[in-house]
Coordinates of C-alpha atoms and ligand atoms in Angstrom, one line a residue:
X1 CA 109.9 33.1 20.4
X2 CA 109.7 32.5 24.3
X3 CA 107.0 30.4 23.8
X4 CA 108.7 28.6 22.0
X5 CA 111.5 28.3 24.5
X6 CA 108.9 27.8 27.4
X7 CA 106.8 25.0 25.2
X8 CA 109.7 22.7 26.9
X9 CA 109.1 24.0 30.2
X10 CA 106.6 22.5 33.4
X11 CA 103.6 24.0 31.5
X12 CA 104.5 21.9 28.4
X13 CA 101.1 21.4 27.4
X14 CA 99.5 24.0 27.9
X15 CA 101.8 27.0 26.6
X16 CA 101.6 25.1 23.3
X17 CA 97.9 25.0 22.9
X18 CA 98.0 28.6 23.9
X19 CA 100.9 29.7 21.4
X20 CA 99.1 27.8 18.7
X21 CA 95.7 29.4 19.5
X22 CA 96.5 33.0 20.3
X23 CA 97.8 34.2 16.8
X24 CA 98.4 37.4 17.3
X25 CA 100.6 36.4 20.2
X26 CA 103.5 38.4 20.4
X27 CA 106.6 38.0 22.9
X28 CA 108.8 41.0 22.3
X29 CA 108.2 44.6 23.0
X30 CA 107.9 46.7 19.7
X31 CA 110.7 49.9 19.1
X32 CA 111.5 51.8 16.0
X33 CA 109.1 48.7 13.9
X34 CA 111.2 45.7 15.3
X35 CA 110.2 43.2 18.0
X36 CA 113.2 43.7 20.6
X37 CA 114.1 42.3 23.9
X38 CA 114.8 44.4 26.2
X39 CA 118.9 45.5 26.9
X40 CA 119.7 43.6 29.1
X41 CA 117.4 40.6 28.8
X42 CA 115.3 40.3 31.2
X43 CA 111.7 39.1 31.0
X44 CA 108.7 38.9 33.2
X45 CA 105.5 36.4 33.1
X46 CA 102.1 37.3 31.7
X47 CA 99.5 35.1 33.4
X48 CA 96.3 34.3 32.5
X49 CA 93.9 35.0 35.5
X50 CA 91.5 32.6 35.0
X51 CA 94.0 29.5 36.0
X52 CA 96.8 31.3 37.0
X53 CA 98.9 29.8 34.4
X54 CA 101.5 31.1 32.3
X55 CA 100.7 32.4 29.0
X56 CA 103.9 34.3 27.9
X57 CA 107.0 35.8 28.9
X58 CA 107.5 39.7 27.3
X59 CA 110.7 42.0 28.1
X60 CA 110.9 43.7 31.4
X61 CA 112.2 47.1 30.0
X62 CA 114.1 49.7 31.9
X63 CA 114.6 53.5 32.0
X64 CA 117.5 53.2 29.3
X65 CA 115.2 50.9 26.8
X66 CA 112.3 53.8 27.6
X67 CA 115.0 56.5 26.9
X68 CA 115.7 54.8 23.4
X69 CA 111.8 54.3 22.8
X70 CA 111.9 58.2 23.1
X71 CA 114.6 59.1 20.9
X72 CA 113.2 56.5 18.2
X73 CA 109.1 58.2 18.6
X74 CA 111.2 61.5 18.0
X75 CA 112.4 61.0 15.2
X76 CA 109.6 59.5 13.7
X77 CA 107.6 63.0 14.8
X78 CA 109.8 64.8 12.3
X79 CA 108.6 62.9 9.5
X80 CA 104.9 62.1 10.7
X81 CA 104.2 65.6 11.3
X82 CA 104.9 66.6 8.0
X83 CA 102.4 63.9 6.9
X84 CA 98.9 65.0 5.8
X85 CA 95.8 64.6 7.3
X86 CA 95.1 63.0 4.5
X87 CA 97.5 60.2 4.7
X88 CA 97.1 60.3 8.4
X89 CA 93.4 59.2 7.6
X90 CA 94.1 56.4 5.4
X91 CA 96.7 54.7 7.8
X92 CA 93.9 55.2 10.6
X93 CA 91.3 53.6 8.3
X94 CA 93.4 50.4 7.4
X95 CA 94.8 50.2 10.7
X96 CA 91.1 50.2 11.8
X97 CA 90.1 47.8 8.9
X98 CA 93.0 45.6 9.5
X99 CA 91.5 45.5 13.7
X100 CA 87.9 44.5 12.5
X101 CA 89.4 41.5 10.2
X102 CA 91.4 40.3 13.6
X103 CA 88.3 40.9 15.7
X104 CA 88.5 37.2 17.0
X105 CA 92.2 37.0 17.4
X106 CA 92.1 40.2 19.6
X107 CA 89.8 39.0 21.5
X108 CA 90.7 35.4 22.2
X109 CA 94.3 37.7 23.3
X110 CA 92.8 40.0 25.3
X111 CA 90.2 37.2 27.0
X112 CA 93.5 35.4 27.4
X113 CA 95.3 38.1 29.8
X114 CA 92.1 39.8 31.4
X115 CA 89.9 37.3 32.1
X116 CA 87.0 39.1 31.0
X117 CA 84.2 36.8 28.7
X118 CA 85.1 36.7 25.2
X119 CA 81.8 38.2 23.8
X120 CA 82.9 41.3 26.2
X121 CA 86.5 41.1 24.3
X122 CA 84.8 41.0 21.2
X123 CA 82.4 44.4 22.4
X124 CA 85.7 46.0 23.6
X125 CA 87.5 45.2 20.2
X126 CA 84.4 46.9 18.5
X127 CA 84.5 49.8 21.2
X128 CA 88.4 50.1 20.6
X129 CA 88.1 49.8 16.5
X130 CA 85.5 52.8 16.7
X131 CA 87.9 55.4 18.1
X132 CA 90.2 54.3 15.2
X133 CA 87.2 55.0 12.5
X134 CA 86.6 57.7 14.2
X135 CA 89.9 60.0 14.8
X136 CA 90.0 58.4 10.9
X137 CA 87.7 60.8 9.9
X138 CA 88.4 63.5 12.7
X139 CA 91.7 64.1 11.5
X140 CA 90.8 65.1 8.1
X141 CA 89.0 68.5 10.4
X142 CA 91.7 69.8 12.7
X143 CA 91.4 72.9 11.3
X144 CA 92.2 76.3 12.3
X145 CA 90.9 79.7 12.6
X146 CA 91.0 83.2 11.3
X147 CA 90.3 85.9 13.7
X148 CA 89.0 89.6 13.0
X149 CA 92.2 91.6 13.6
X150 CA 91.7 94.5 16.0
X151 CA 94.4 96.4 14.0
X152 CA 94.2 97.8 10.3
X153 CA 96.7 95.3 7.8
X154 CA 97.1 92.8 9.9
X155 CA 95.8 89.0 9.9
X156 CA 95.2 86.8 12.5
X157 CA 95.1 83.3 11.9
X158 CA 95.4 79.9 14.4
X159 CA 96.6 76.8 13.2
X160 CA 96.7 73.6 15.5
X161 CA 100.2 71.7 15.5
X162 CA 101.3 68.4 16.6
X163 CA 102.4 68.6 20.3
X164 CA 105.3 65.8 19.6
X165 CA 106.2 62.3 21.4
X166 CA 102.8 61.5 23.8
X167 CA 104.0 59.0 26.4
X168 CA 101.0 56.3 27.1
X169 CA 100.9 54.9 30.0
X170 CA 97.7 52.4 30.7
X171 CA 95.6 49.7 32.4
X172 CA 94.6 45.8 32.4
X173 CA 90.6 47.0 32.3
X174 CA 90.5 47.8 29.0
X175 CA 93.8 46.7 27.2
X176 CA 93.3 47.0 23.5
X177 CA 90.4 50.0 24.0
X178 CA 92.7 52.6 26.0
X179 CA 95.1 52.0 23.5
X180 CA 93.5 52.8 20.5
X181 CA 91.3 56.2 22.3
X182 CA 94.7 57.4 22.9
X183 CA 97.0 56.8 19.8
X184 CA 94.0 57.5 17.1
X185 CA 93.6 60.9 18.7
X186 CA 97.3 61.3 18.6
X187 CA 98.4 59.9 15.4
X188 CA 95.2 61.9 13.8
X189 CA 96.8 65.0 15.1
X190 CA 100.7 63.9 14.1
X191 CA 102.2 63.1 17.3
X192 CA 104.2 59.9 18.0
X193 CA 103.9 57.8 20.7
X194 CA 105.9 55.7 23.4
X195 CA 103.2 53.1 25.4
X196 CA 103.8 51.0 28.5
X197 CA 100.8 49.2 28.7
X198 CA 99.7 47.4 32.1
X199 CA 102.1 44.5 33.3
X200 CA 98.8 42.3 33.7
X201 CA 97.8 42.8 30.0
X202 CA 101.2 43.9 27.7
X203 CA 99.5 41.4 25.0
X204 CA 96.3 43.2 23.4
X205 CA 99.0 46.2 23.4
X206 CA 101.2 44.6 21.0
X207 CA 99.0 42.6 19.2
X208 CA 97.6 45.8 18.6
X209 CA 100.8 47.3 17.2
X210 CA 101.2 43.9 15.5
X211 CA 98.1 45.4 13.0
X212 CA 98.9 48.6 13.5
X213 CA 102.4 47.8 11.8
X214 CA 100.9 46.0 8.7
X215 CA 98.1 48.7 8.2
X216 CA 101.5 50.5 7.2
X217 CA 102.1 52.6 10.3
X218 CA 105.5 54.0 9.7
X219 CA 108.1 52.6 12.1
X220 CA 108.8 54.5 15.3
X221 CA 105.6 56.1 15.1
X222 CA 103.7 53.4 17.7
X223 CA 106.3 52.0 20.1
X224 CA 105.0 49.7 22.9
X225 CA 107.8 49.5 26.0
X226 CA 107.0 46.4 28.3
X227 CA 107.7 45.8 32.1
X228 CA 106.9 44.6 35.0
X229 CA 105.3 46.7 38.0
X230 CA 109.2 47.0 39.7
X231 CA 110.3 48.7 36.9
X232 CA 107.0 50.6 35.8
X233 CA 108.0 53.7 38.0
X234 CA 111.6 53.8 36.5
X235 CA 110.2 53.8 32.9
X236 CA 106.9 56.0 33.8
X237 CA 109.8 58.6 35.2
X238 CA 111.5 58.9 32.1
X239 CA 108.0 58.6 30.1
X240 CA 106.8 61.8 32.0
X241 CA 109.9 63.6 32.6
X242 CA 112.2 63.2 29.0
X243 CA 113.0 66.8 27.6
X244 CA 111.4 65.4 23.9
X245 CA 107.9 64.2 25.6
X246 CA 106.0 67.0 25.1
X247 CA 102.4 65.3 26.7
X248 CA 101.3 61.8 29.0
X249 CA 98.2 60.6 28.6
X250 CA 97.3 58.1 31.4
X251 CA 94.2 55.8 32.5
X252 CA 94.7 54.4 35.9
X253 CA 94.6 54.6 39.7
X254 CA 93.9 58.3 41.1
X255 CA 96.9 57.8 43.2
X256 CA 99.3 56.8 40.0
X257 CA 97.9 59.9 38.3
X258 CA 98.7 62.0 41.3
X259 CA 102.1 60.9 40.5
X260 CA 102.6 61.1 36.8
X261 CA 100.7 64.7 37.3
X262 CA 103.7 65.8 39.6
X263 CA 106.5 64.4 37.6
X264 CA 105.0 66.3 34.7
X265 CA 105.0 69.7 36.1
X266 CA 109.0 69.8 36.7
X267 CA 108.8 69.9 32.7
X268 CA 105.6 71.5 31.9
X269 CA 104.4 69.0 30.2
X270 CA 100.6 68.7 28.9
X271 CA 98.6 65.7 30.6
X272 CA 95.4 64.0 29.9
X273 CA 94.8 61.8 32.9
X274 CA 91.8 59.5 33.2
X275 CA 91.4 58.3 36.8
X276 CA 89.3 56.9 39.2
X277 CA 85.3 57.3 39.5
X278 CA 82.9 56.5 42.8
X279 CA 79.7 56.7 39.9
X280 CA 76.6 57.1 41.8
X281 CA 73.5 55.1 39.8
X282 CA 69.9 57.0 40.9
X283 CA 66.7 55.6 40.7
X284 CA 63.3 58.3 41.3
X285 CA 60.0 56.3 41.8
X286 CA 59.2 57.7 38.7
X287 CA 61.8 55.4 36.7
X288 CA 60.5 52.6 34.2
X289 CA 62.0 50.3 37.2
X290 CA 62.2 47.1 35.0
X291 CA 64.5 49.3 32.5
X292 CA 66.5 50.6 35.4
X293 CA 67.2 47.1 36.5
X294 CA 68.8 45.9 33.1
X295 CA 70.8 49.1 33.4
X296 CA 72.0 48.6 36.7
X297 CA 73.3 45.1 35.8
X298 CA 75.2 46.8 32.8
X299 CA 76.7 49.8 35.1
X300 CA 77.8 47.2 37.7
X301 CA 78.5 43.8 36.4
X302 CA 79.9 44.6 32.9
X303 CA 83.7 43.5 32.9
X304 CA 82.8 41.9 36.6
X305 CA 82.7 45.9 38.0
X306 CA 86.5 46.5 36.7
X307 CA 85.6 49.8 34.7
X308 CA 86.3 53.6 36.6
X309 CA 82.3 54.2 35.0
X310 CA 81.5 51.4 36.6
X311 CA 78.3 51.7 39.0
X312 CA 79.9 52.3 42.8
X313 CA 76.9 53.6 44.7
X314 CA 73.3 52.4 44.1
X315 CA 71.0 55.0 45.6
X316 CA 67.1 53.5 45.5
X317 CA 64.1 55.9 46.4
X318 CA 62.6 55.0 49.8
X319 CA 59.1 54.0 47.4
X320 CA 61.2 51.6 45.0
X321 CA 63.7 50.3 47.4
X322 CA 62.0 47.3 47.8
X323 CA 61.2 46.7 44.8
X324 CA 64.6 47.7 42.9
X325 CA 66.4 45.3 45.7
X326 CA 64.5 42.7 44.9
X327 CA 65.0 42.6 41.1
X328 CA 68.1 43.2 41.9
X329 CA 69.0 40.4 44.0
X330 CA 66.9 38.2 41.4
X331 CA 68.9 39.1 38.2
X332 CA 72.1 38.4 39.7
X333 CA 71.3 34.9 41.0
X334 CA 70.1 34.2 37.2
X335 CA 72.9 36.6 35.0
X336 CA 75.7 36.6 36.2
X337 CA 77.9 33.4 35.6
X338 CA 81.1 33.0 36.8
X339 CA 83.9 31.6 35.3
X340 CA 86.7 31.4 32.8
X341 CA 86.0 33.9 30.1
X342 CA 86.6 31.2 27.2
X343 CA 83.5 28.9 28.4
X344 CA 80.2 29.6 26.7
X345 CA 77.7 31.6 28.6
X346 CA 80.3 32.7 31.5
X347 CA 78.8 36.6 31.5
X348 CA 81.8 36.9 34.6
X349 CA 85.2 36.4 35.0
X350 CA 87.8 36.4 37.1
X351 CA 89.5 39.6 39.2
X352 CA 92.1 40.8 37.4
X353 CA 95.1 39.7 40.3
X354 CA 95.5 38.7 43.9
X355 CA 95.7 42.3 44.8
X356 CA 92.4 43.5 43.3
X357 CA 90.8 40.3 44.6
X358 CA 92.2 41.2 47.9
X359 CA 90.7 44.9 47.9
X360 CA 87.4 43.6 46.9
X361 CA 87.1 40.8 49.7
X362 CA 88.5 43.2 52.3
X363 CA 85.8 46.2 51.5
X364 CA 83.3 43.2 51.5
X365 CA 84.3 41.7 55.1
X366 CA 84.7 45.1 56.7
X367 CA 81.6 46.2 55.5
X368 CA 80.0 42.5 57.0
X369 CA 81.8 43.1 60.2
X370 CA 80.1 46.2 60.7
X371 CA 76.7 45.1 59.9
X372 CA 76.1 45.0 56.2
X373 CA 74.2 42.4 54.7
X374 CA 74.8 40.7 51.2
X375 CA 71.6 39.6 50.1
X376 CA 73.8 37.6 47.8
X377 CA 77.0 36.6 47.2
X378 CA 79.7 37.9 49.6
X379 CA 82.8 35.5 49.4
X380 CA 85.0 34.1 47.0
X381 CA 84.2 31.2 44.9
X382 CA 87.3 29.0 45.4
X383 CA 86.3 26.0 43.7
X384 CA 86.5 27.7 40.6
X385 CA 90.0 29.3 41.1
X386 CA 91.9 31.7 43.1
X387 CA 90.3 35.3 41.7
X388 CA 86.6 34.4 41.2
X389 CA 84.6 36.6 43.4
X390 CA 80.8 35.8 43.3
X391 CA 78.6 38.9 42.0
X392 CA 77.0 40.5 45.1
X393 CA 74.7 42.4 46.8
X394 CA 74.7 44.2 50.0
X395 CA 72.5 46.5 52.2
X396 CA 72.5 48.1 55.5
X397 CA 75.9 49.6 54.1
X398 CA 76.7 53.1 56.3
X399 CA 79.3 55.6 56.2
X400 CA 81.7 54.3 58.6
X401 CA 82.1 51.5 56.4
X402 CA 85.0 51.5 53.9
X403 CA 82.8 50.6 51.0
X404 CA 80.6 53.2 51.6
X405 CA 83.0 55.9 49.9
X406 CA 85.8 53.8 48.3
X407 CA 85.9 52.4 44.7
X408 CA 85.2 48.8 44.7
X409 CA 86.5 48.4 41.4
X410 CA 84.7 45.0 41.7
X411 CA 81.5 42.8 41.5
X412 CA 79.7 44.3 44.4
X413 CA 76.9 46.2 44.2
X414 CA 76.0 48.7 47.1
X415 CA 72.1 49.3 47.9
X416 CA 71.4 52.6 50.0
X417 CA 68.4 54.6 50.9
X418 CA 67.0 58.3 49.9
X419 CA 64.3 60.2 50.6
X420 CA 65.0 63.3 48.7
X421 CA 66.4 65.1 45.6
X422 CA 68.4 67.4 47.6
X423 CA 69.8 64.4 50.1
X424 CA 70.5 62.2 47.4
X425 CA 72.9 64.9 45.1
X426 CA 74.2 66.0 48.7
X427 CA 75.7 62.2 49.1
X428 CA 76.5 61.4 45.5
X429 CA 78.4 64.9 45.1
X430 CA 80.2 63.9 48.7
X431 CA 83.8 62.7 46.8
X432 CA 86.5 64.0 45.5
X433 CA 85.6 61.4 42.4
X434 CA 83.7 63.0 39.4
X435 CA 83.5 60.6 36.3
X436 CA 80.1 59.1 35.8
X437 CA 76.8 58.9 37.0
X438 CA 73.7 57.5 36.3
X439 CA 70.0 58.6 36.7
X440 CA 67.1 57.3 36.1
X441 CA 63.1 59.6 36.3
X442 CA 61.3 59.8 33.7
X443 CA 60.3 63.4 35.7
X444 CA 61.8 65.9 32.6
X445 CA 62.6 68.9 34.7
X446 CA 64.1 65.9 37.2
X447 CA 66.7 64.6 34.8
X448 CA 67.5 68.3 33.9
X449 CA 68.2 69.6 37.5
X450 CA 70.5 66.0 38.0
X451 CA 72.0 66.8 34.9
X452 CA 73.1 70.3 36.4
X453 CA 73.6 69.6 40.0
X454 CA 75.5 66.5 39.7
X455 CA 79.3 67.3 40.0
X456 CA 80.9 64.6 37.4
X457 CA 82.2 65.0 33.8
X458 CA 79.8 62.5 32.3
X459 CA 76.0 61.8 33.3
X460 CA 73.4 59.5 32.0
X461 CA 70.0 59.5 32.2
X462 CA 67.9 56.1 32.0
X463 CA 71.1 54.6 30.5
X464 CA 73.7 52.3 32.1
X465 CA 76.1 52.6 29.5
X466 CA 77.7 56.1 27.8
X467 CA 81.4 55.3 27.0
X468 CA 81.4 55.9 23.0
X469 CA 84.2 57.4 20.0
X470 CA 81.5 60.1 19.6
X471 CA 80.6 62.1 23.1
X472 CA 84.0 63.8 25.1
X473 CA 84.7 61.0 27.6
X474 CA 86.5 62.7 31.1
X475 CA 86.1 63.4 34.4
X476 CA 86.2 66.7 36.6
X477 CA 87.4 66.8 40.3
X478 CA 90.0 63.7 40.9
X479 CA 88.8 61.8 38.4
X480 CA 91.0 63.2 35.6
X481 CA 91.7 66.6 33.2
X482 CA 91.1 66.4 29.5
X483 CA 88.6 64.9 27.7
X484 CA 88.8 61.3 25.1
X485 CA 87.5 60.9 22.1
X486 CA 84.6 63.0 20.2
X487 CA 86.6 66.2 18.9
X488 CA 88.2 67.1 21.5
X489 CA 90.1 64.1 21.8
X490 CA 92.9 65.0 19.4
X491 CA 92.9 68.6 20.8
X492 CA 94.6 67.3 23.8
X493 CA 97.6 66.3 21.3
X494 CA 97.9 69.5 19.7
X495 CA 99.4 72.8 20.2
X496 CA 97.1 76.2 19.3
X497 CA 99.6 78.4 17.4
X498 CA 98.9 82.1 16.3
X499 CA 100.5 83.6 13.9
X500 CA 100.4 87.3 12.6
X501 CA 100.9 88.4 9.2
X502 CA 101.5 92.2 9.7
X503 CA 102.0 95.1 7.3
X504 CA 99.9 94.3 4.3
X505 CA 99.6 97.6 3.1
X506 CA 103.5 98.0 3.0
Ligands
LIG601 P1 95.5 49.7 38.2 O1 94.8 49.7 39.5 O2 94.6 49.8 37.0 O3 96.6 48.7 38.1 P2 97.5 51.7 38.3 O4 97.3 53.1 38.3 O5 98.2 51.0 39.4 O6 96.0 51.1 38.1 O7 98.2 51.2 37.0 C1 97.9 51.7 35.7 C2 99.2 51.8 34.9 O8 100.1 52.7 35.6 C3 99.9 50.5 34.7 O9 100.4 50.5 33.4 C4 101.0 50.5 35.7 O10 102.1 49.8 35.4 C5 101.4 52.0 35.7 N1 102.1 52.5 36.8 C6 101.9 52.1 38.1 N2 102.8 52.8 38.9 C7 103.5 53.7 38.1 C8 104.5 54.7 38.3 N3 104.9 54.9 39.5 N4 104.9 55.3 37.2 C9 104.4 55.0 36.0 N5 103.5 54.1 35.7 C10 103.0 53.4 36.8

């Protein structure tokens, strides 16, 4: 074990508290059911955001480890393909039951790498675990169709087949969540799987394969691939452009997806891409304001604003401005508490690295320098450590400033003015983002019309919150193609085939 190894290192102390804590602590990538290094040896460091300190070393894979991962999820497709929904089910369920057991463990792991509180690890575990109940169940109904023949003696039917090896490629946000949307969708439908999960969080990936292996996964059916951000191109190019890959499913940056998306189409290859959102959160004077307020503290500050449904743009009726701003401005001062996602009562954590911490400060400043005001907040908190950012809130934002139109990916929360309906869905339509939005009237014929006119995949009304295993999660416009979870989700893995049984009179 490198911890192990690295227990006699500077960080004596520390690394073994952590190794001895963090059970489900794993320091190897994980091919064809065996923890591996990777060819030729090389590791890279996974720190823990909060103090900046080492927690493990994993192997920093290349294209010819990713080509292997590939061959090894192929041939596991030509077994786990022939397996029946049935079976598929019960693996799903234990895997599932096997994740609930470990809820702590996952958490303490994924708390460990991200930063985020533990109580929100724990609500991701139980977020992540439901898409595993869930494509549990669906894939006992991916069931086909017969069609009304338009000639005499013949028979239509369609059938829906395993699309093959799925390469998963996928963020530090959510680490152990947008691993198990994706492969319970595609293991329901019997498709193998490659991963690379983010260089910031590699551990709630394997920790989940750790389970998935002793809920009886076969081998090569989950393999997790591990590297660093210099060689996440090199792997991601085999990932999307391998003859055997027949789909990549990828939650990240618009502008990664961009290129995964282009890399695809030299092969044809399916994608399901989940990218970036600019959510706009609407309040009508009509709105139970007091409601609207909670809402918008779940919208914005939930995993310190790191979620693509995250709240970006808070548009406040010209009558409740005041009021909403206010409440606002009051609830932050009193909820959100920064600091290391292990202390009790911390509600937020750090910023996920230097280069997120940067983006955030800089939209901040240049919004400052051009007149914006944070009401509070606005700078880092240094004396807790390097990534803290204090939760804020500004007004007087305009367009010419960055944070106007950009994703802030972070804890800052954007007040702006409307007058009208019409101005308001004019603004929030204006980007090329279309994930999530939020509205709150308690005007009937209101929330229908926003519900219409808003162009993004996914809209809530008086809610802050809609991610779930049940509804089609996706986005329209840049924000992504295909939809996760709900039934739908494992269509995106499969394949429609028709077949025609002809001449039945003969
Ligand atoms: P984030 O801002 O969440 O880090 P990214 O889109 O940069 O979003 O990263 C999401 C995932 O995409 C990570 O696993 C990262 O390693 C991976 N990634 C980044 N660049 C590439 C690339 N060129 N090819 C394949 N994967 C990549």
């Amino acid at each position: 074990m490198n911890c192990l190894r690295l227990g006699i290192s500077k960080n004596f102390n520390y690394l073994t508290m952590e190794c001895r804590r963090l059970h489900l602590l794993k320091s190897q990538a994980y091919i064809n059911g065996e923890w591996v290094s990777a060819g030729n040896k090389a590791v890279f460091p996974v720190t823990n955001p909060a103090n900046d300190q080492l927690i493990v070393e994993v192997p920093d894979m290349d294209a010819t480890d990713a080509q292997n991962a590939v061959s090894v999820a192929t041939n596991a497709f030509q077994t786990w393909k022939d397996t029946t929904a049935k079976e598929r089910s019960y693996i799903l369920r234990k895997w599932f039951d096997m994740c609930q057991k470990n809820t702590d463990l996952l958490a303490e792991i994924i708390t460990a790498e991200s930063g985020k509180p533990l109580a929100e690890s724990k609500g991701e575990v139980a977020y992540g675990n439901s898409f595993l109940e869930w494509f549990a169940d669906t894939a006992r109904h991916i069931d086909g169709e017969v069609i009304q023949s338009p000639w005499p003696n013949k028979q239509i039917i369609l059938t829906r087949q395993p699309i093959g090896v799925v390469s998963i490629i996928t963020p530090w946000n959510f680490p152990f969540a947008m691993i198990t949307r994706k492969v319970g969708a595609l293991m329901a439908a019997g498709c193998t799987c490659v991963i690379k999960p983010s260089e910031d969080t590699p551990l709630s990936a394997l920790a989940a394969a750790e389970l998935a292996e002793k809920a009886g996964v076969p081998k090569g059916v989950i393999n997790v691939v591990t590297a660093s951000r210099k060689n996440a191109a090199a792997v991601g190019k085999v990932m999307c452009e391998h003859p055997n890959v027949g789909c990549i499913s990828f939650t990240g940056s618009t502008h990664v997806g961009k290129i995964l998306y282009g890399m695809a189409a030299s092969g044809i290859k399916r994608v399901s891409l989940e990218l970036g959102g600019n959510a706009p959160f609407i309040v009508f004077p009509s709105a139970d304001i007091e409601h609207a307020l909670d809402n918008a503290m779940l919208a914005k500050f939930r995993n310190n604003g790191q979620a693509c449904v995250g709240a970006n743009r808070f548009f406040i009726h010209e009558d409740v401005y005041d009021q909403f701003v206010e409440g606002f401005k009051k609830r932050i001062g009193q909820k959100c508490i920064l600091g290391p996602g292990t202390k009790e009562g911390v509600t937020c954590g750090p910023l996920i690295n230097k280069m997120q911490a940067d983006k955030v400060s800089n939209l901040v400043n240049d919004a400052v320098s051009k007149g914006a005001k944070p009401l509070i907040g606005g700078k880092f908190a240094t004396d807790i450590g390097s990534k803290f950012y204090e939760s804020t809130l500004l007004v007087d934002v305009k367009p010419e400033m960055n944070i106007y139109g950009e994703e802030i990916f972070g804890p800052v929360a954007v007040c702006l003015k409307f007058k009208t309906e019409d101005e308001v869905l004019k603004v929030a339509n204006s980007t090329r983002s279309g994930l999530a939005a939020y509205v709150f009237t308690k005007d009937l014929g209101q929330s229908f019309r926003m519900s219409r006119k808003l162009e993004f995949g996914m809209v809530a009304i008086n809610d802050g919150i809609l991610s779930a295993a049940e509804p089609a999660f996706g986005g329209i416009k840049e924000s992504g193609i295909g939809r996760e979870g709900s039934k739908h989700g494992v269509e995106e893995y499969t394949d429609i085939k028709y077949t025609l049984f002809s001449a039945l009179d003969k």
